[in-house]
Amino acid sequence: MSIELRGVSYTYGQGTPFAHKALRGIDLTISDGEILGLIGHTGSGKSTLVQHLNGLLKPTEGHVLIDGVDIGAKGTKLRDIRRRVGLVFQYPEHQLFEETVSADVAFGPKNLGLEGEELEQQVKQALQLVHLSYEDLGNRSPFELSGGQKRRVALAGVLAMQPKVLVLDEPSAGLDPRSRDELLGLIRELHEQGITIVFVTHNMSEIAQLAQRLVVMDRGKIVMDGTPREVFSRGDELASIGLGVPEITRLTRQLRRGGIDIPEDILTIEEAKEAIVQWMNQRKGAN
Ligand code: ADP
Ligand code: MG
């Protein structure tokens, strides 16, 4: 399933004195099976953009096409699109409201008309996907769970609709390091199961580990689009729009300037470890 934005602009409060242009001529194609990271300074338009991917916001100008079909056209079933493109908002646990975990996860599929055994299966399966036990937690109140667990329940609620594309707006914001790692692991697993992933983050290390493609926004426009390695090689340009490179990239570049002969484009701790070991072995060989 592909999603294409063609010349999309979006103005909040169009036609009022408070009009604010949040997106300016966005062209972006998301292909089936991608895992795409979206970064940009606060206010650059990331959340506005992702809400166009499932028709929650409609472009002020331009078009959104899903599998080549304009979703703004008359007769488009937005309900069907919102099922296929699951959107997980920032702090989704704030939207948990049912008395039990199962009821919360069941909310979406129930609205789609599922019931009985089929509904229960869907709920069980969604909880399994986020590594939560239906037996242990199904009847508990979501409010009794830990922060990380709550967020996974919220994610399960979207997964229960069996989306083809999962869009996550800052999924790891505010989580402790362990819950964050668990969540990143989950996102990777969902991708391996064939779900297309689009995720927004502030965390450069996170995106370097996870994304195959990186889109960078600045003031309502896309200013870079490439592999994490390509994007993070443009550190000065990133700095000029208020963004950094992963910590490990910064550290290894410093080491390199200090005379340690390792590559300049290291993005993960694994890569750094390998490069440093290799450098040490070469030195041993030279002595
Ligand atoms: P990001 O997610 O990158 O932080 P947003 O998409 O939330 O950016 O916001 C883009 C711009 O639109 C910002 O300048 C923001 O203040 C403005 N904006 C966001 N939501 C609204 C809204 N509901 N009404 C008016 N302006 C908004
Ligand atoms: Mg945002």
Coordinates of N, CA, C and O in Angstrom, one line a residue, residues 65-177:
L65 N -2.9 10.7 -2.0 CA -3.4 9.6 -2.8 C -3.0 8.3 -2.0 O -1.9 8.2 -1.6
I66 N -3.9 7.4 -1.9 CA -3.6 6.1 -1.3 C -3.8 5.1 -2.4 O -4.9 5.0 -3.0
D67 N -2.8 4.3 -2.6 CA -2.8 3.4 -3.8 C -3.3 4.1 -5.0 O -4.1 3.5 -5.8
G68 N -2.9 5.3 -5.2 CA -3.2 6.0 -6.4 C -4.6 6.7 -6.4 O -4.9 7.4 -7.4
V69 N -5.4 6.5 -5.4 CA -6.7 7.1 -5.3 C -6.7 8.3 -4.4 O -6.3 8.2 -3.3
D70 N -7.2 9.4 -4.9 CA -7.3 10.7 -4.2 C -8.3 10.5 -3.0 O -9.5 10.3 -3.3
I71 N -7.8 10.6 -1.8 CA -8.8 10.4 -0.7 C -9.7 11.6 -0.4 O -10.6 11.5 0.4
G72 N -9.4 12.7 -1.1 CA -10.3 13.9 -1.0 C -11.4 13.8 -2.0 O -12.4 14.6 -1.9
A73 N -11.4 12.8 -2.9 CA -12.5 12.7 -3.9 C -13.8 12.2 -3.2 O -13.8 11.6 -2.2
K74 N -14.9 12.7 -3.8 CA -16.2 12.3 -3.3 C -16.3 10.8 -3.3 O -15.9 10.1 -4.2
G75 N -17.0 10.3 -2.3 CA -17.3 8.9 -2.2 C -16.2 8.0 -1.6 O -16.3 6.8 -1.5
T76 N -15.0 8.7 -1.2 CA -14.0 7.9 -0.6 C -14.4 7.5 0.8 O -14.9 8.4 1.5
K77 N -14.2 6.3 1.2 CA -14.6 5.8 2.5 C -13.4 6.1 3.5 O -12.5 5.3 3.6
L78 N -13.5 7.2 4.2 CA -12.4 7.6 5.1 C -12.3 6.5 6.2 O -11.2 6.3 6.7
R79 N -13.4 5.9 6.6 CA -13.4 4.9 7.7 C -12.4 3.8 7.3 O -11.7 3.3 8.1
D80 N -12.6 3.4 6.0 CA -11.7 2.3 5.5 C -10.3 2.7 5.5 O -9.4 1.9 5.9
I81 N -10.0 3.9 5.2 CA -8.6 4.4 5.1 C -8.0 4.5 6.6 O -6.9 4.1 6.8
R82 N -8.8 4.9 7.5 CA -8.3 5.0 8.9 C -8.1 3.7 9.5 O -7.3 3.5 10.5
R83 N -8.8 2.6 9.0 CA -8.5 1.3 9.5 C -7.1 0.8 8.9 O -6.3 0.2 9.6
R84 N -6.9 1.1 7.6 CA -5.7 0.6 6.9 C -4.5 1.4 7.3 O -3.4 0.9 7.3
V85 N -4.7 2.7 7.6 CA -3.5 3.5 8.1 C -3.8 3.8 9.5 O -4.6 4.7 9.9
G86 N -3.1 3.1 10.4 CA -3.3 3.3 11.9 C -2.5 4.5 12.4 O -1.3 4.5 12.1
L87 N -3.1 5.4 13.1 CA -2.3 6.5 13.6 C -2.3 6.5 15.1 O -3.3 6.4 15.8
V88 N -1.1 6.5 15.6 CA -0.9 6.5 17.1 C -0.4 7.9 17.5 O 0.7 8.3 17.1
F89 N -1.2 8.6 18.2 CA -0.9 10.0 18.5 C 0.2 10.0 19.6 O 0.5 9.0 20.2
Q90 N 0.7 11.2 19.7 CA 1.6 11.5 20.8 C 0.9 11.2 22.2 O -0.2 11.6 22.3
Y91 N 1.6 10.6 23.1 CA 1.0 10.3 24.4 C -0.4 9.6 24.2 O -1.4 10.1 24.8
P92 N -0.4 8.5 23.5 CA -1.7 7.9 23.2 C -2.4 7.4 24.4 O -3.6 7.2 24.4
E93 N -1.6 7.1 25.5 CA -2.2 6.6 26.7 C -3.2 7.6 27.3 O -4.1 7.2 28.1
H94 N -3.1 8.8 27.0 CA -4.0 9.8 27.5 C -5.4 9.6 26.9 O -6.4 10.1 27.4
Q95 N -5.5 8.8 25.9 CA -6.8 8.5 25.3 C -7.4 7.2 25.8 O -8.5 6.8 25.3
L96 N -6.7 6.5 26.6 CA -7.3 5.2 27.2 C -8.5 5.7 28.1 O -8.3 6.6 28.9
F97 N -9.6 5.0 28.0 CA -10.7 5.4 28.9 C -11.6 4.3 29.3 O -12.4 4.5 30.2
E98 N -11.5 3.1 28.8 CA -12.4 2.0 29.1 C -12.0 1.5 30.5 O -10.9 1.7 31.0
E99 N -12.8 0.6 31.1 CA -12.6 0.1 32.4 C -11.5 -1.0 32.4 O -10.8 -1.2 33.4
T100 N -11.4 -1.7 31.3 CA -10.4 -2.8 31.3 C -9.6 -2.6 30.0 O -9.9 -2.0 29.0
V101 N -8.4 -3.3 30.1 CA -7.5 -3.3 29.0 C -8.2 -3.9 27.8 O -8.1 -3.3 26.7
S102 N -8.8 -5.0 27.9 CA -9.5 -5.6 26.7 C -10.5 -4.7 26.1 O -10.6 -4.6 24.9
A103 N -11.3 -4.1 26.9 CA -12.3 -3.2 26.4 C -11.7 -2.0 25.6 O -12.2 -1.6 24.6
D104 N -10.6 -1.6 26.1 CA -9.9 -0.5 25.4 C -9.4 -0.9 24.1 O -9.6 -0.2 23.1
V105 N -8.7 -2.1 24.0 CA -8.2 -2.6 22.8 C -9.3 -2.9 21.8 O -9.2 -2.7 20.6
A106 N -10.5 -3.3 22.4 CA -11.6 -3.7 21.5 C -12.3 -2.6 20.9 O -13.1 -2.7 19.9
F107 N -12.1 -1.4 21.4 CA -12.9 -0.2 21.0 C -12.9 0.0 19.5 O -14.0 0.1 18.9
G108 N -11.7 0.0 18.9 CA -11.7 0.3 17.5 C -12.3 -0.8 16.6 O -13.3 -0.5 15.8
P109 N -11.9 -2.1 16.8 CA -12.5 -3.1 16.0 C -14.0 -3.3 16.2 O -14.8 -3.6 15.3
K110 N -14.5 -2.9 17.4 CA -15.9 -3.0 17.7 C -16.7 -2.0 16.9 O -17.7 -2.3 16.3
N111 N -16.1 -0.8 16.8 CA -16.7 0.3 16.0 C -16.7 -0.2 14.5 O -17.5 0.4 13.7
L112 N -15.8 -1.1 14.1 CA -15.8 -1.5 12.7 C -16.8 -2.7 12.5 O -17.0 -3.2 11.5
G113 N -17.5 -3.0 13.6 CA -18.6 -4.0 13.5 C -18.2 -5.4 14.0 O -19.0 -6.3 13.8
L114 N -17.0 -5.6 14.5 CA -16.6 -6.9 14.9 C -17.2 -7.2 16.3 O -17.4 -6.3 17.1
E115 N -17.6 -8.5 16.5 CA -18.1 -8.9 17.8 C -17.8 -10.3 18.1 O -17.3 -11.1 17.3
G116 N -18.2 -10.7 19.4 CA -18.1 -12.1 19.8 C -16.7 -12.6 19.7 O -15.7 -11.9 20.0
E117 N -16.6 -13.9 19.3 CA -15.3 -14.6 19.3 C -14.3 -13.9 18.4 O -13.1 -13.9 18.8
E118 N -14.7 -13.4 17.3 CA -13.8 -12.8 16.3 C -13.2 -11.6 17.0 O -12.0 -11.4 16.9
L119 N -14.0 -10.8 17.7 CA -13.5 -9.6 18.4 C -12.5 -10.0 19.4 O -11.4 -9.4 19.5
E120 N -12.8 -11.0 20.2 CA -11.9 -11.5 21.3 C -10.6 -11.9 20.7 O -9.5 -11.6 21.2
Q121 N -10.6 -12.7 19.6 CA -9.4 -13.1 18.9 C -8.5 -11.9 18.5 O -7.3 -11.9 18.7
Q122 N -9.2 -11.0 17.9 CA -8.5 -9.8 17.5 C -7.8 -9.1 18.6 O -6.6 -8.6 18.5
V123 N -8.5 -8.9 19.7 CA -7.9 -8.3 20.9 C -6.7 -9.1 21.5 O -5.7 -8.5 21.8
K124 N -6.9 -10.4 21.6 CA -5.8 -11.2 22.1 C -4.6 -11.1 21.2 O -3.5 -10.9 21.7
Q125 N -4.8 -11.1 19.9 CA -3.7 -11.1 19.0 C -3.0 -9.7 19.0 O -1.7 -9.7 19.0
A126 N -3.8 -8.7 19.2 CA -3.1 -7.3 19.2 C -2.3 -7.2 20.5 O -1.2 -6.6 20.5
L127 N -2.8 -7.7 21.6 CA -2.1 -7.7 22.9 C -0.8 -8.5 22.8 O 0.3 -8.1 23.3
Q128 N -0.9 -9.6 22.1 CA 0.3 -10.5 21.9 C 1.3 -9.7 21.0 O 2.5 -9.8 21.4
L129 N 0.9 -9.0 20.0 CA 1.8 -8.2 19.2 C 2.6 -7.2 20.0 O 3.8 -6.9 19.7
V130 N 2.0 -6.7 21.1 CA 2.8 -5.7 21.9 C 3.3 -6.4 23.2 O 3.7 -5.7 24.2
H131 N 3.4 -7.7 23.2 CA 3.9 -8.5 24.3 C 3.3 -8.2 25.6 O 3.9 -8.1 26.7
L132 N 1.9 -8.2 25.6 CA 1.2 -8.1 26.8 C 0.3 -9.3 26.9 O -0.2 -9.8 25.9
S133 N 0.1 -9.8 28.1 CA -0.7 -11.0 28.3 C -2.2 -10.7 28.5 O -2.6 -10.0 29.4
Y134 N -3.0 -11.3 27.6 CA -4.5 -11.1 27.7 C -5.0 -11.7 29.0 O -5.8 -11.1 29.7
E135 N -4.4 -12.9 29.3 CA -4.9 -13.6 30.5 C -4.6 -12.7 31.8 O -5.4 -12.6 32.7
D136 N -3.3 -12.2 31.9 CA -2.9 -11.5 33.1 C -3.5 -10.1 33.1 O -3.8 -9.6 34.2
L137 N -3.6 -9.4 32.0 CA -3.9 -8.0 32.0 C -5.3 -7.6 31.5 O -5.8 -6.5 31.7
G138 N -5.9 -8.5 30.7 CA -7.1 -8.2 30.0 C -8.2 -7.6 30.9 O -8.9 -6.7 30.4
N139 N -8.3 -8.1 32.1 CA -9.4 -7.6 33.0 C -8.9 -6.5 33.9 O -9.7 -6.0 34.7
R140 N -7.7 -6.1 33.8 CA -7.2 -5.0 34.7 C -7.6 -3.7 34.1 O -7.9 -3.5 32.9
S141 N -7.6 -2.7 35.0 CA -7.8 -1.3 34.5 C -6.5 -0.8 33.8 O -5.4 -1.0 34.4
P142 N -6.6 -0.2 32.7 CA -5.4 0.3 32.1 C -4.7 1.3 33.0 O -3.5 1.5 32.8
F143 N -5.4 1.9 33.9 CA -4.8 3.0 34.7 C -3.9 2.4 35.8 O -3.2 3.2 36.4
E144 N -4.0 1.1 36.0 CA -3.1 0.5 37.0 C -1.8 0.1 36.4 O -0.9 -0.3 37.1
L145 N -1.6 0.2 35.1 CA -0.4 -0.3 34.5 C 0.7 0.8 34.5 O 0.5 1.9 34.8
S146 N 1.9 0.3 34.2 CA 3.1 1.2 34.2 C 2.9 2.1 32.9 O 2.2 1.8 32.0
G147 N 3.7 3.1 32.8 CA 3.7 4.0 31.7 C 4.0 3.3 30.4 O 3.2 3.5 29.4
G148 N 5.0 2.5 30.4 CA 5.3 1.7 29.2 C 4.2 0.8 28.7 O 3.9 0.6 27.6
Q149 N 3.6 0.1 29.7 CA 2.5 -0.8 29.4 C 1.3 -0.1 28.9 O 0.7 -0.6 27.9
K150 N 1.0 1.1 29.5 CA -0.2 1.8 29.0 C 0.0 2.2 27.6 O -0.9 2.1 26.8
R151 N 1.2 2.6 27.2 CA 1.5 3.0 25.9 C 1.3 1.8 24.9 O 0.8 1.9 23.8
R152 N 1.7 0.6 25.4 CA 1.6 -0.5 24.5 C 0.1 -0.9 24.4 O -0.3 -1.4 23.3
V153 N -0.7 -0.7 25.4 CA -2.1 -1.0 25.3 C -2.7 -0.1 24.2 O -3.5 -0.5 23.4
A154 N -2.3 1.2 24.3 CA -2.8 2.2 23.3 C -2.4 1.7 21.9 O -3.2 1.8 20.9
L155 N -1.2 1.2 21.7 CA -0.7 0.8 20.4 C -1.5 -0.5 20.0 O -1.9 -0.6 18.8
A156 N -1.8 -1.4 20.9 CA -2.6 -2.5 20.6 C -4.0 -2.2 20.1 O -4.5 -2.8 19.2
G157 N -4.5 -1.1 20.7 CA -5.8 -0.6 20.2 C -5.9 -0.3 18.7 O -6.9 -0.5 18.0
V158 N -4.7 0.2 18.2 CA -4.6 0.6 16.8 C -4.3 -0.7 16.0 O -4.9 -1.0 15.0
L159 N -3.5 -1.5 16.6 CA -3.1 -2.8 15.9 C -4.3 -3.7 15.7 O -4.4 -4.5 14.8
A160 N -5.2 -3.6 16.7 CA -6.4 -4.5 16.6 C -7.3 -4.3 15.4 O -8.1 -5.1 15.0
M161 N -7.0 -3.2 14.7 CA -7.7 -2.9 13.4 C -7.0 -3.4 12.2 O -7.3 -3.2 11.1
Q162 N -5.9 -4.1 12.5 CA -5.0 -4.7 11.5 C -4.6 -3.8 10.4 O -4.8 -4.0 9.2
P163 N -4.0 -2.7 10.8 CA -3.5 -1.7 9.7 C -2.4 -2.2 8.9 O -1.6 -3.1 9.3
K164 N -2.3 -1.7 7.7 CA -1.2 -2.0 6.8 C -0.1 -1.1 7.0 O 1.1 -1.4 6.7
V165 N -0.4 0.1 7.4 CA 0.5 1.2 7.7 C 0.3 1.7 9.1 O -0.8 1.9 9.5
L166 N 1.4 1.8 9.8 CA 1.3 2.3 11.2 C 2.1 3.6 11.3 O 3.3 3.6 11.0
V167 N 1.4 4.6 11.7 CA 2.0 6.0 11.8 C 2.1 6.3 13.3 O 1.1 6.3 14.0
L168 N 3.3 6.6 13.8 CA 3.5 6.8 15.2 C 4.1 8.2 15.4 O 5.2 8.5 14.9
D169 N 3.4 9.0 16.2 CA 3.9 10.4 16.4 C 4.6 10.4 17.8 O 4.0 10.3 18.8
E170 N 5.9 10.5 17.7 CA 6.8 10.5 18.9 C 6.5 9.3 19.9 O 6.1 9.6 21.1
P171 N 6.6 8.1 19.4 CA 6.1 7.0 20.2 C 6.9 6.7 21.5 O 6.3 6.2 22.4
S172 N 8.1 7.2 21.6 CA 8.9 6.9 22.8 C 9.0 8.1 23.7 O 9.7 8.0 24.7
A173 N 8.3 9.2 23.4 CA 8.5 10.4 24.2 C 8.0 10.1 25.6 O 7.0 9.5 25.9
G174 N 8.9 10.6 26.6 CA 8.5 10.5 28.0 C 8.7 9.1 28.6 O 8.4 8.9 29.8
L175 N 9.2 8.1 27.8 CA 9.4 6.8 28.4 C 10.7 6.6 29.0 O 11.7 7.3 28.6
D176 N 10.9 5.8 30.0 CA 12.2 5.5 30.6 C 13.0 4.7 29.5 O 12.4 4.1 28.6
P177 N 14.3 4.6 29.7 CA 15.1 4.0 28.6 C 14.7 2.5 28.4 O 14.7 2.1 27.2

